[in-house]
Coordinates of C-alpha atoms and ligand atoms in Angstrom, one line a residue:
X1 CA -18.1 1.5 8.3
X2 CA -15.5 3.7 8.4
X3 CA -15.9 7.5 9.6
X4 CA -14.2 10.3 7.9
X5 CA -13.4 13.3 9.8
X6 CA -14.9 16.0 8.5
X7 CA -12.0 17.7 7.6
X8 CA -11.7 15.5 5.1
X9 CA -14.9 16.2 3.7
X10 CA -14.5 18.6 1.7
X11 CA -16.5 18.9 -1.1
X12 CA -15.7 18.5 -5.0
X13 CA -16.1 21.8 -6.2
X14 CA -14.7 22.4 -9.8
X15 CA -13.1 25.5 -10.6
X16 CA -13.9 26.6 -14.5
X17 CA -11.1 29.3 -15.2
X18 CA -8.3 27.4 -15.7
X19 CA -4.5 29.2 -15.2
X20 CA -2.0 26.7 -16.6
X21 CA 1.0 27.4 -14.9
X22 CA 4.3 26.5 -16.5
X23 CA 6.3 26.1 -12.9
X24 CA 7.1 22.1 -12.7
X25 CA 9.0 22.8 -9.7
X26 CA 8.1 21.5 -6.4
X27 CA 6.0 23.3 -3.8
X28 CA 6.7 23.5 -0.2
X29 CA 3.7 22.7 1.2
X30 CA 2.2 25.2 4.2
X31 CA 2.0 24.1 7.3
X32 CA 3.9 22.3 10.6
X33 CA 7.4 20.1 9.7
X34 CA 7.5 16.4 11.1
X35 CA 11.0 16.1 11.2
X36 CA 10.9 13.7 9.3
X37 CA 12.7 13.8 5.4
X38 CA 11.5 11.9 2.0
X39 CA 12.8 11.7 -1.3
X40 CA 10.5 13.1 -3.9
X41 CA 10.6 12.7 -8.1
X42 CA 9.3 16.0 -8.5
X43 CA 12.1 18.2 -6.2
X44 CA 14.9 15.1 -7.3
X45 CA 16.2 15.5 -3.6
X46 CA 14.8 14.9 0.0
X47 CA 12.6 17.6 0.8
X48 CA 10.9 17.8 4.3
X49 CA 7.4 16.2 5.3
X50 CA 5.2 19.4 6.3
X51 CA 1.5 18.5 7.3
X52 CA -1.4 20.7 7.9
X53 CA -1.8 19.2 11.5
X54 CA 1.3 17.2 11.9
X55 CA -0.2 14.5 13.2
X56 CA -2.7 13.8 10.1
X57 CA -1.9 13.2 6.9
X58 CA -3.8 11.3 4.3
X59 CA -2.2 8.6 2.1
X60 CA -3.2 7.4 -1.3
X61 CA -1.7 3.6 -2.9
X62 CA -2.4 2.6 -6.5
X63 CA -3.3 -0.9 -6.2
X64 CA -3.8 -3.9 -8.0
X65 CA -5.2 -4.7 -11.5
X66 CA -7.4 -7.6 -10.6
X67 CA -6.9 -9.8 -13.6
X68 CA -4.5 -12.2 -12.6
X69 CA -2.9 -13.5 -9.1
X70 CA -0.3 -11.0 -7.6
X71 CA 3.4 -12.2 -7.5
X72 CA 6.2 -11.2 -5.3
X73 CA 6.8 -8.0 -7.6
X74 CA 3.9 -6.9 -5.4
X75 CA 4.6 -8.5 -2.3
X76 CA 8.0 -6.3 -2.7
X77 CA 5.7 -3.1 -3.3
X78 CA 3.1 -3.6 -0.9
X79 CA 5.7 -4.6 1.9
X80 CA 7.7 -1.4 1.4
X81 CA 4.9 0.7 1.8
X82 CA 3.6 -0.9 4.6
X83 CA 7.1 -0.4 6.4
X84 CA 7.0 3.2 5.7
X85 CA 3.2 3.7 6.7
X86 CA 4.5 1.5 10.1
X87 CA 7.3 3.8 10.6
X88 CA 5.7 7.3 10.0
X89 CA 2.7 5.7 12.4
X90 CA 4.5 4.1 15.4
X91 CA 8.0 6.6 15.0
X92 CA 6.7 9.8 14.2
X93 CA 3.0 9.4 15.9
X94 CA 1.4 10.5 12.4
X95 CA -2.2 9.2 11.8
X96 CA -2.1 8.5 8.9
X97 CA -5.7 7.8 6.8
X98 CA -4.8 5.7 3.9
X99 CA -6.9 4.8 0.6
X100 CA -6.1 2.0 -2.0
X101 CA -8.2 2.0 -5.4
X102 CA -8.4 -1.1 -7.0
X103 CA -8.8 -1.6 -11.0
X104 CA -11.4 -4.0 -11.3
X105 CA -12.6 -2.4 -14.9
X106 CA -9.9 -2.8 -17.0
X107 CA -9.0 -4.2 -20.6
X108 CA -7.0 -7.1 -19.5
X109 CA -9.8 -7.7 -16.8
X110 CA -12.4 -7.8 -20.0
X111 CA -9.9 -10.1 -21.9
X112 CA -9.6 -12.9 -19.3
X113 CA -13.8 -12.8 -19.0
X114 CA -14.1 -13.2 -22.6
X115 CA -11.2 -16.2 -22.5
X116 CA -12.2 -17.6 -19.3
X117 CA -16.6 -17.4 -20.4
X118 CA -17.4 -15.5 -17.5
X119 CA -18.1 -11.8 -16.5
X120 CA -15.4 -9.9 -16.1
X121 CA -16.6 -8.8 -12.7
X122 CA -16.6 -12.3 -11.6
X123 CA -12.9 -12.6 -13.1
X124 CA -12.4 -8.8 -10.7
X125 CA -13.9 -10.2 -7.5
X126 CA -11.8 -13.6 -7.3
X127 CA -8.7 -11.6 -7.9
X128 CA -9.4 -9.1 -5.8
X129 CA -10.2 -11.7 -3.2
X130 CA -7.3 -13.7 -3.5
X131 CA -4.8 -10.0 -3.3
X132 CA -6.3 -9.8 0.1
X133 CA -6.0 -12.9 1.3
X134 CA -2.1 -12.3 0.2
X135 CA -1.1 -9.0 1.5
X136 CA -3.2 -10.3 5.0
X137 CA -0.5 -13.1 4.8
X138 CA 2.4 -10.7 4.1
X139 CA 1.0 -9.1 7.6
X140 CA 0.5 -5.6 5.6
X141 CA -2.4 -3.7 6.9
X142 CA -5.4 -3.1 5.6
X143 CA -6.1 0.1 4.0
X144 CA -8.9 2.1 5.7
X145 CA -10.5 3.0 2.9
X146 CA -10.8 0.5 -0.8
X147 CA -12.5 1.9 -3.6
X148 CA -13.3 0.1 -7.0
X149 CA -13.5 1.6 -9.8
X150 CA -17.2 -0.2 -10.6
X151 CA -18.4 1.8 -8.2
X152 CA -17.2 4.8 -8.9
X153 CA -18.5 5.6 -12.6
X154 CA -20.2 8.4 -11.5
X155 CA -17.6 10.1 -9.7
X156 CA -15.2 9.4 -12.3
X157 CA -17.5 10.4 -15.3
X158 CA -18.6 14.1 -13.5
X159 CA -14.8 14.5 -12.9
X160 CA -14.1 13.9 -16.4
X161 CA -17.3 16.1 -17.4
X162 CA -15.9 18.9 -15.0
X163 CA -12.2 18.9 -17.7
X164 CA -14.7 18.6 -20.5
X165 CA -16.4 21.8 -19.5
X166 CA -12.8 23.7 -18.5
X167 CA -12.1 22.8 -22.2
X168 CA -8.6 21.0 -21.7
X169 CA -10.4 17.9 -22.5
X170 CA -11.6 17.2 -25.7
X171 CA -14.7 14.5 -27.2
X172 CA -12.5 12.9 -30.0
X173 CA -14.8 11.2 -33.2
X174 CA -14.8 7.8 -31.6
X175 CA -16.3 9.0 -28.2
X176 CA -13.4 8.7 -26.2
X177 CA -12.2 11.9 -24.2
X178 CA -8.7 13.0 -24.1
X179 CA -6.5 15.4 -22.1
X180 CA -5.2 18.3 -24.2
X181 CA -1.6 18.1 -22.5
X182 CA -0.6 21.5 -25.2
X183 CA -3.0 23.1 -23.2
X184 CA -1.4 21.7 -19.7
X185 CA 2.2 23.4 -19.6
X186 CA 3.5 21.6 -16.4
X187 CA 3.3 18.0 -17.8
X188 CA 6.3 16.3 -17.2
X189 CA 7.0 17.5 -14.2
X190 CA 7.5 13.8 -12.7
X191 CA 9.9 12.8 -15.4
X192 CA 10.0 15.4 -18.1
X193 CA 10.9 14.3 -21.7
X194 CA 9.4 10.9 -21.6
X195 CA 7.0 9.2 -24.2
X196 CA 3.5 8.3 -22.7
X197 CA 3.3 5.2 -24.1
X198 CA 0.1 5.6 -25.6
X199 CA -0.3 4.5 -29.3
X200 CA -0.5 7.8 -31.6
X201 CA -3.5 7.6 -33.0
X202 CA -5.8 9.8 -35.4
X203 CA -8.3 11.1 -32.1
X204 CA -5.7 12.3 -30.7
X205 CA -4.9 16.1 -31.3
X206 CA -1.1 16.0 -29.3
X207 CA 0.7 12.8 -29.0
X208 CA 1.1 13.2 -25.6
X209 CA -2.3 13.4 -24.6
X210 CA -3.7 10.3 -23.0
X211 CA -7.4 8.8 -22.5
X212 CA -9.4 9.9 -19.7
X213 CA -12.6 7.7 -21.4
X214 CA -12.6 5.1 -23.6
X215 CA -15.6 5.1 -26.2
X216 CA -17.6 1.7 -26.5
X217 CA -16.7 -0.9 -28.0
X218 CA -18.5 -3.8 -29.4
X219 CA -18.6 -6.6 -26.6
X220 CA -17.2 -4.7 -23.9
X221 CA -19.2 -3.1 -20.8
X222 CA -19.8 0.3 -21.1
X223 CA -22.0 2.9 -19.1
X224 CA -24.2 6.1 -20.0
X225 CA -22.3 9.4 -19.9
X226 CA -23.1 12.9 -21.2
X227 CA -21.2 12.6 -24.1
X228 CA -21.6 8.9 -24.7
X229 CA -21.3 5.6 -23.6
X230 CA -17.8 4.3 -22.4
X231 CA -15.7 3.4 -20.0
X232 CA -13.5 4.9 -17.5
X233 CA -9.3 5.1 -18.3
X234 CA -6.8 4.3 -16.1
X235 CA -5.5 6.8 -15.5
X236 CA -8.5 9.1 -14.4
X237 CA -9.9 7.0 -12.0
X238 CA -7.5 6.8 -9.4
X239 CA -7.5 11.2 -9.3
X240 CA -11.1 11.0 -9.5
X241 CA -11.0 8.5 -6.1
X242 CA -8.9 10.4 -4.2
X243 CA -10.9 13.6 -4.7
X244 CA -14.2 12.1 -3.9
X245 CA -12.3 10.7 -0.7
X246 CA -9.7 13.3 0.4
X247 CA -10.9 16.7 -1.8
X248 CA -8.2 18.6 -3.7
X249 CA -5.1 18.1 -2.2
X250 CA -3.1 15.0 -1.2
X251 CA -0.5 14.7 1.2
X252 CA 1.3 10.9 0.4
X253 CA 0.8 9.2 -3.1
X254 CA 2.3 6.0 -3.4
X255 CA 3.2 3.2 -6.0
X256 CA 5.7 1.3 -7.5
X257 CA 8.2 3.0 -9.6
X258 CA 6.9 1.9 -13.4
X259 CA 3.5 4.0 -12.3
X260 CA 5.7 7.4 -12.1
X261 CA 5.3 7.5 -15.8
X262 CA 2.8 8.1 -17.1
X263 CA 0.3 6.9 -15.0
X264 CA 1.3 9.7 -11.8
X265 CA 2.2 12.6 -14.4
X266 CA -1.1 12.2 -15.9
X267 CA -2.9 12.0 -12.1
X268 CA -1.1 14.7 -10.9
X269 CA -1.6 16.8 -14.3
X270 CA -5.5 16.1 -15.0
X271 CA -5.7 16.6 -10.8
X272 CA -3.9 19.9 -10.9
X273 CA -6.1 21.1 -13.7
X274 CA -9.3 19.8 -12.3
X275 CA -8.3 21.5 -8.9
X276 CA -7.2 24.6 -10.4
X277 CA -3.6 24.2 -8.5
X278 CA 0.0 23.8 -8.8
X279 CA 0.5 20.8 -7.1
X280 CA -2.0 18.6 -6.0
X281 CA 0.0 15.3 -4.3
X282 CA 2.6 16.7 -2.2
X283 CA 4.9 13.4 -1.5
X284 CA 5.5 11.1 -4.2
X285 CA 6.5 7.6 -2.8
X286 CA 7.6 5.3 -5.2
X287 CA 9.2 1.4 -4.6
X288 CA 11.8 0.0 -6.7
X289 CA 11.6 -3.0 -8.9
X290 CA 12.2 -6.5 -8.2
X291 CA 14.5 -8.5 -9.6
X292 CA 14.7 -12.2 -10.0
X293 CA 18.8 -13.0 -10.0
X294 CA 20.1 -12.3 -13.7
X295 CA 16.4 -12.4 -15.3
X296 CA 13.8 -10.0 -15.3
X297 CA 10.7 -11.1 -13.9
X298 CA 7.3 -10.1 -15.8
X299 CA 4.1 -11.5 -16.6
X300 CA 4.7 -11.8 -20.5
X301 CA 7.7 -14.5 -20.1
X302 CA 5.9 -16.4 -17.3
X303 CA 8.3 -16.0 -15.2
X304 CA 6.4 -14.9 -12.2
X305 CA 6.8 -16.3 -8.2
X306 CA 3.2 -16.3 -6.4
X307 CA 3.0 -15.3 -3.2
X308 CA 2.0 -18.4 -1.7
X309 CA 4.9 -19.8 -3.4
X310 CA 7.5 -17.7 -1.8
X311 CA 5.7 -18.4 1.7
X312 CA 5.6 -22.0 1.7
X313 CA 9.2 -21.8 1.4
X314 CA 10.2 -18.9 3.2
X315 CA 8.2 -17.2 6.3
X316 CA 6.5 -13.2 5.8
X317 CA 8.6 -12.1 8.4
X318 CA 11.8 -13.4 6.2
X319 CA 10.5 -11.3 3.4
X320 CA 9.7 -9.0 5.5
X321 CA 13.1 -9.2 6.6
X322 CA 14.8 -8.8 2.6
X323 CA 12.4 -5.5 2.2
X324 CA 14.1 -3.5 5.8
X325 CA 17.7 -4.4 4.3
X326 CA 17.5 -3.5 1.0
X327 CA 16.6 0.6 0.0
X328 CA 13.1 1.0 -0.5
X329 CA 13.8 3.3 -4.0
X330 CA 16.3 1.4 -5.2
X331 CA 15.8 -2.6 -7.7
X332 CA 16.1 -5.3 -4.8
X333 CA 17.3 -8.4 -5.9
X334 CA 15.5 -11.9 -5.0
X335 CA 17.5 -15.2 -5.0
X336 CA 17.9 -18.1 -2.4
X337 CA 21.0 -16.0 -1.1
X338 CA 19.0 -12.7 -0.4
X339 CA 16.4 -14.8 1.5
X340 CA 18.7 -17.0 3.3
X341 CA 21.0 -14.3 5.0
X342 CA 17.0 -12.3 5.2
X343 CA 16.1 -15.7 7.1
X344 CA 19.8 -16.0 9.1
X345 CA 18.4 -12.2 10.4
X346 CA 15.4 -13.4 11.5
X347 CA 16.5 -16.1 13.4
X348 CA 19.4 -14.3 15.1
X349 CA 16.7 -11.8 16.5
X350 CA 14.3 -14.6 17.5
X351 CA 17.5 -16.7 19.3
X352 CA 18.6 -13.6 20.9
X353 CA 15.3 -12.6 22.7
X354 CA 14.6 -16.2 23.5
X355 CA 18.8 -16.5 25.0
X356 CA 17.5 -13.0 26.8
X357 CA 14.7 -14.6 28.7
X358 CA 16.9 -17.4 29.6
X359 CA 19.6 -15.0 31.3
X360 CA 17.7 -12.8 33.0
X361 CA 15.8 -15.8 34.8
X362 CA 19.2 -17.4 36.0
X363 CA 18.5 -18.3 39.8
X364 CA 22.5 -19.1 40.4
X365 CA 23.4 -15.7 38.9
X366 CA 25.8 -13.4 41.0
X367 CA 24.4 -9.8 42.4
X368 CA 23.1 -8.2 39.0
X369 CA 24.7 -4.7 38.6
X370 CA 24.5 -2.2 35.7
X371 CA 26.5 -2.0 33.1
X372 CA 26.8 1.5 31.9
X373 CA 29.4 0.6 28.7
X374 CA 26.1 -0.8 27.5
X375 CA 23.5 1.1 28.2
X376 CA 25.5 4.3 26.7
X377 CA 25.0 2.0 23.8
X378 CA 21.6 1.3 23.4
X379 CA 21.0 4.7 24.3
X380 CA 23.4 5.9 20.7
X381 CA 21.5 3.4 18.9
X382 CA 18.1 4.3 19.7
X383 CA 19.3 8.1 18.9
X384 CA 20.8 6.9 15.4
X385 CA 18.1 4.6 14.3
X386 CA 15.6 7.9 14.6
X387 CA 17.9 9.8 12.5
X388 CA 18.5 6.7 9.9
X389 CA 14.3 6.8 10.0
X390 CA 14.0 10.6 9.0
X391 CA 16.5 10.8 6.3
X392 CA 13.8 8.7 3.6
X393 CA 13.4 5.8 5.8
X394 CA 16.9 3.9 6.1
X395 CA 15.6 0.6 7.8
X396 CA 19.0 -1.4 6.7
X397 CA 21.0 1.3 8.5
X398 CA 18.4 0.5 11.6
X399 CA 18.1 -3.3 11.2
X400 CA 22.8 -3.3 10.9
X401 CA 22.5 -0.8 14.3
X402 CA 20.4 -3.8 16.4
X403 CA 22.7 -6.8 14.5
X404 CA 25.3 -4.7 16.6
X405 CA 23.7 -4.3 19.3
X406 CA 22.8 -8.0 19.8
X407 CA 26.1 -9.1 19.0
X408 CA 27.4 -7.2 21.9
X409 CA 24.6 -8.1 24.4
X410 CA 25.7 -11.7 23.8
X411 CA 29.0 -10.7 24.6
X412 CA 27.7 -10.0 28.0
X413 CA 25.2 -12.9 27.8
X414 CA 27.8 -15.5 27.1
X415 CA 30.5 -14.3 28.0
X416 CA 32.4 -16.2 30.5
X417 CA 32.1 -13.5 33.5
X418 CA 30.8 -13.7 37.2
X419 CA 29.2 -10.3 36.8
X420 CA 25.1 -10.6 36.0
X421 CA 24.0 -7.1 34.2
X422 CA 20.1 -8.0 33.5
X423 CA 18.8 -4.8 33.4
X424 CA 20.4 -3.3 30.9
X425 CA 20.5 -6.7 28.7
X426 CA 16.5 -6.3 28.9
X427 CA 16.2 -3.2 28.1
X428 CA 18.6 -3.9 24.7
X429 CA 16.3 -7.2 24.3
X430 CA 13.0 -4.8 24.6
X431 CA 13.7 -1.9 22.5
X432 CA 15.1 -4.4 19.7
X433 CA 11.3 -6.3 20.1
X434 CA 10.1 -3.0 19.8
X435 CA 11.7 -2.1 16.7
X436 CA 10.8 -5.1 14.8
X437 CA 7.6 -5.0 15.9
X438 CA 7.0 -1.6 14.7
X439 CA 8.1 -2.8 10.9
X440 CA 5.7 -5.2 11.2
X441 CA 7.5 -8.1 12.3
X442 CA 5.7 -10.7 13.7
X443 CA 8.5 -12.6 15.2
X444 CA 6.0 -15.5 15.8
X445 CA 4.8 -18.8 14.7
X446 CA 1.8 -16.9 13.5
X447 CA 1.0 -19.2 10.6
X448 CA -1.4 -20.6 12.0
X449 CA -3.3 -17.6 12.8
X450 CA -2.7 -17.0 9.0
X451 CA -4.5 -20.1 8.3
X452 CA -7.7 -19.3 10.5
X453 CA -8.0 -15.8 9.5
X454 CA -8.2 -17.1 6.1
X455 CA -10.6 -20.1 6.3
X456 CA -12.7 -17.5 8.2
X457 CA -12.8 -14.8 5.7
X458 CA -13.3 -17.8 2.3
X459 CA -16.1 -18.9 5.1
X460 CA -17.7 -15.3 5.2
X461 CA -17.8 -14.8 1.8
X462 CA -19.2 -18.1 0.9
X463 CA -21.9 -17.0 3.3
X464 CA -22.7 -13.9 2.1
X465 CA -22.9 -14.8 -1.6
X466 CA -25.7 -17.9 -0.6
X467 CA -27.0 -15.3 1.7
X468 CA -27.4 -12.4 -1.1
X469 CA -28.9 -15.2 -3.4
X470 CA -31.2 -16.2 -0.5
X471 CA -32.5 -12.6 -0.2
X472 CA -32.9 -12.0 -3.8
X473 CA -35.4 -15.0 -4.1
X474 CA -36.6 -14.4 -0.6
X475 CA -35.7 -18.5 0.3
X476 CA -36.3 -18.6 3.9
X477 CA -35.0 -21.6 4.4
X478 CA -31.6 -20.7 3.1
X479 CA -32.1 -17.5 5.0
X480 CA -32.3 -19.4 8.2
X481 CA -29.2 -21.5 7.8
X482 CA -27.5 -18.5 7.0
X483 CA -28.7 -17.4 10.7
X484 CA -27.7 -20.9 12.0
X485 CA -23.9 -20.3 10.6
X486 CA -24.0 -16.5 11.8
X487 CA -24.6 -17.3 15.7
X488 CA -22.9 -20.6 15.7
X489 CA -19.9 -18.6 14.7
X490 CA -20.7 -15.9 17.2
X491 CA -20.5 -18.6 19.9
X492 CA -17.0 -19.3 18.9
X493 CA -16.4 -15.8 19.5
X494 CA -16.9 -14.7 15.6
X495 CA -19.0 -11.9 14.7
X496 CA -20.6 -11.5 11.1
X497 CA -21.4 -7.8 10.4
X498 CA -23.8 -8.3 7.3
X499 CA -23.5 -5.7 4.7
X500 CA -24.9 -5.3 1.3
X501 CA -21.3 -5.3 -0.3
X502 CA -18.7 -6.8 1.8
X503 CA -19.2 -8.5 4.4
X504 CA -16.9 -8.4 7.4
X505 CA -15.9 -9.8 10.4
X506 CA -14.1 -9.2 14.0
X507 CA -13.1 -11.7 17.0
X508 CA -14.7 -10.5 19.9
X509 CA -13.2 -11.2 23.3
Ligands
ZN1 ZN1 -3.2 5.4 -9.6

């Protein structure tokens, strides 16, 4: 389990006398500048990252709905973010203490239970499941902390309860509860002007107010509130997360770019209200679309590429490669052509360290010397690729710098000369491993690590369902086999850790 430090425990108080503040501008935060600069919706500029302790900050993704199997618009999402967590991590030494919540209660969730005959939290868990087993295969880190909204009712319900009570919620007739955005002055801050989406219907007072609870509905699940039984929106849940997690203020809130509206205006609005403050997430990060070449991919024309798909025929660290040269705000375009010159990157890198090693081990090589010319070079490109970093994050300006640098390296390298200059050629071949490795690059046959990591983890969760079965019926002999898999794996280096919920597992040396 995961510790939080306590400065992150602070608690969810709820402030009653509401002041709605009319100022949609954005707020410098207090506190110690990184250096380090990011575009924000709210300011429409680059503003600067300030932190309370510059070295902390906490970080908040909206993840998946788990209805259906995630497809490269994701991968494209997830990747991105990943990149910049790597970066403000490894380049700018800031901890960072990230968060995803996952929508496992949801109507299209409900929809595919009732199509499908099964419970839609069966439908949740094998979607979730497989997401995982993606992004682990995209080599994107884990978040520290996953919540679910099934097991978060209550938080989300006395959140809810505390807008009720403030009166800028109201119960409509059908027991759903609405925001009273006529009462909320500052909505729109994120993209002013814009329709919410939601259908205008007779519960609603405004038409821009959205659901923070959905009443019950014939054949759906519902659970007990005050004021009725329901379920949670969408909307609300992932403000109501984050609170219970990181209390009332958020430094990095992150998504892709068709969440900005409405689903972050109507976080950040019900949040600010709830809070009692002007601004609740500080740095809005949101990822541009995907694009399949000349059509438009969605779910509704069945037009979608899986992620196992795209990595049978290309490898993560090709995609990989695609995200760092295209601009992580900006539509990025996927076709054979993007991947190929993606995959053309890769491979120069790989060739390049692997032509390094070579050089520097010559035995008939001349007296090795240094070659300044060079060196002056890598030193300017380590100096540029910072700045590139801070301005919002320009890894194609970074990833064109090392394309340079390597193509000048192998001037020396191959170049028909009696001088031998290994020192410096290592250190160009070292910092460029560095760099790559610090987006996440894997620069490996790691596939088959892939592989293993996921037979384990379909293996641990096979166990743990017979195993939670087992106990349930108190089935001893089941019980014991579970034991028998548990240590035979630990003799292969393996360890279980059996939890009530999720199960988990580490390779112990
Ligand atoms: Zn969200």
């Amino acid at each position: 389990m995961l510790k939080i430090f306590p400065i992150f425990r602070r608690k969810l108080t709820h402030v009653c006398s509401l002041k709605p503040y009319k100022d949609t501008k954005w707020l410098m935060p207090n506190g110690n500048p990184t250096g380090v600069y990011i575009y924000n919706c709210v300011a429409e500029g680059r503003v600067p990252i300030i932190l309370n302790d510059p070295t902390i900050a906490t970080w908040y993704s909206c993840g998946p709905t788990v209805y259906d199997s995630a497809h490269i618009g994701h991968a494209c999402c997830y990747v991105k973010l990943d990149i910049i967590q790597r970066i403000l991590k490894s380049f700018f030494n800031i901890n960072l203490v990230t968060a995803m919540g996952v929508t496992d209660i949801d109507d299209k969730i409900i929809k595919k239970g009732l199509e499908t005959n099964t419970d839609f939290k069966t439908v949740a868990k094998k979607y979730e499941h497989e997401f995982w087993m993606d992004m682990s295969s995209l080599n994107i880190e884990k978040p520290m902390i996953i919540t679910r909204v099934s097991e978060h009712i209550e938080t989300i319900s006395q959140f809810i309860k505390g807008l009720i009570d403030s009166g800028i919620a109201y119960i409509a007739k059908d027991g759903s509860v609405y925001f009273d955005t006529s009462k909320f002055p500052a909505y729109g801050k994120l993209q002013a002007g814009q329709d919410n989406g939601e259908a205008s219907d007779d519960a609603k007072i405004n038409k821009m107010d959205f659901a923070l609870w959905k009443g019950v509905k014939p054949s759906e699940p519902s659970w007990p509130t005050d004021w009725g039984e329901g379920r949670p929106g969408w909307h609300i849940e992932c403000s109501a997360m984050v609170s219970k997690i990181f209390g009332s203020q958020l430094d990095f809130h992150a998504g892709g770019i068709d969440l900005k509206f409405p689903h972050h205006e109507n976080e950040e609005t019900q949040s600010c209200a709830y809070h009692n403050s002007r601004q609740w997430a500080n740095y809005w990060v949101h990822v541009g679309h995907l694009n399949l070449k000349d059509t438009k991919m969605s779910k509704s024309l069945k037009n979608t590429i899986s992620i196992p798909d795209v990595l049978e025929k290309y490898s993560a660290d090709t995609f990989r490669m695609a995200c760092l040269m295209s601009n992580y705000r900006y539509p990025m375009e996927y076709s054979d052509e993007v991947m190929s010159t993606a995959e053309e990157v890769v491979n120069k890198f790989k060739f390049f360290l692997k032509d390094v090693e070579v050089y520097a081990n010559k035995r008939d090589s001349g007296v090795g010397d240094y070659n300044n010319k060079l060196l002056n070079e890598l030193q300017k490109v380590i100096e540029n690729n910072l700045e590139a970093l801070r301005s919002d994050f320009d890894t194609a300006s970074c990833v064109n710098a090392l394309l340079n640098l390597v193509t000048q390296t192998n001037r020396i390298i191959k170049g028909n000369t009696s001088n031998y200059y290994p020192v410096p050629v290592l250190l160009v071949a070292d910092y460029i491993l560095q760099v790559l490795t610090k987006f996440g690059l894997m620069l490996s046959d790691s596939s088959r690590d892939n592989i293993r990591n996921s037979f384990i983890d379909t293996l641990v969760e096979f166990r743990h369902i017979v195993r939670s079965n087992a106990l349930e019926r108190k089935d001893k002999e089941l019980l014991n086999a579970c034991d028998v898999v548990r240590d035979k794996m630990k003799s292969m280096k393996i360890q279980i850790n059996d939890s009530k919920n999720t199960p988990s597992w580490v390779i112990i040396k």
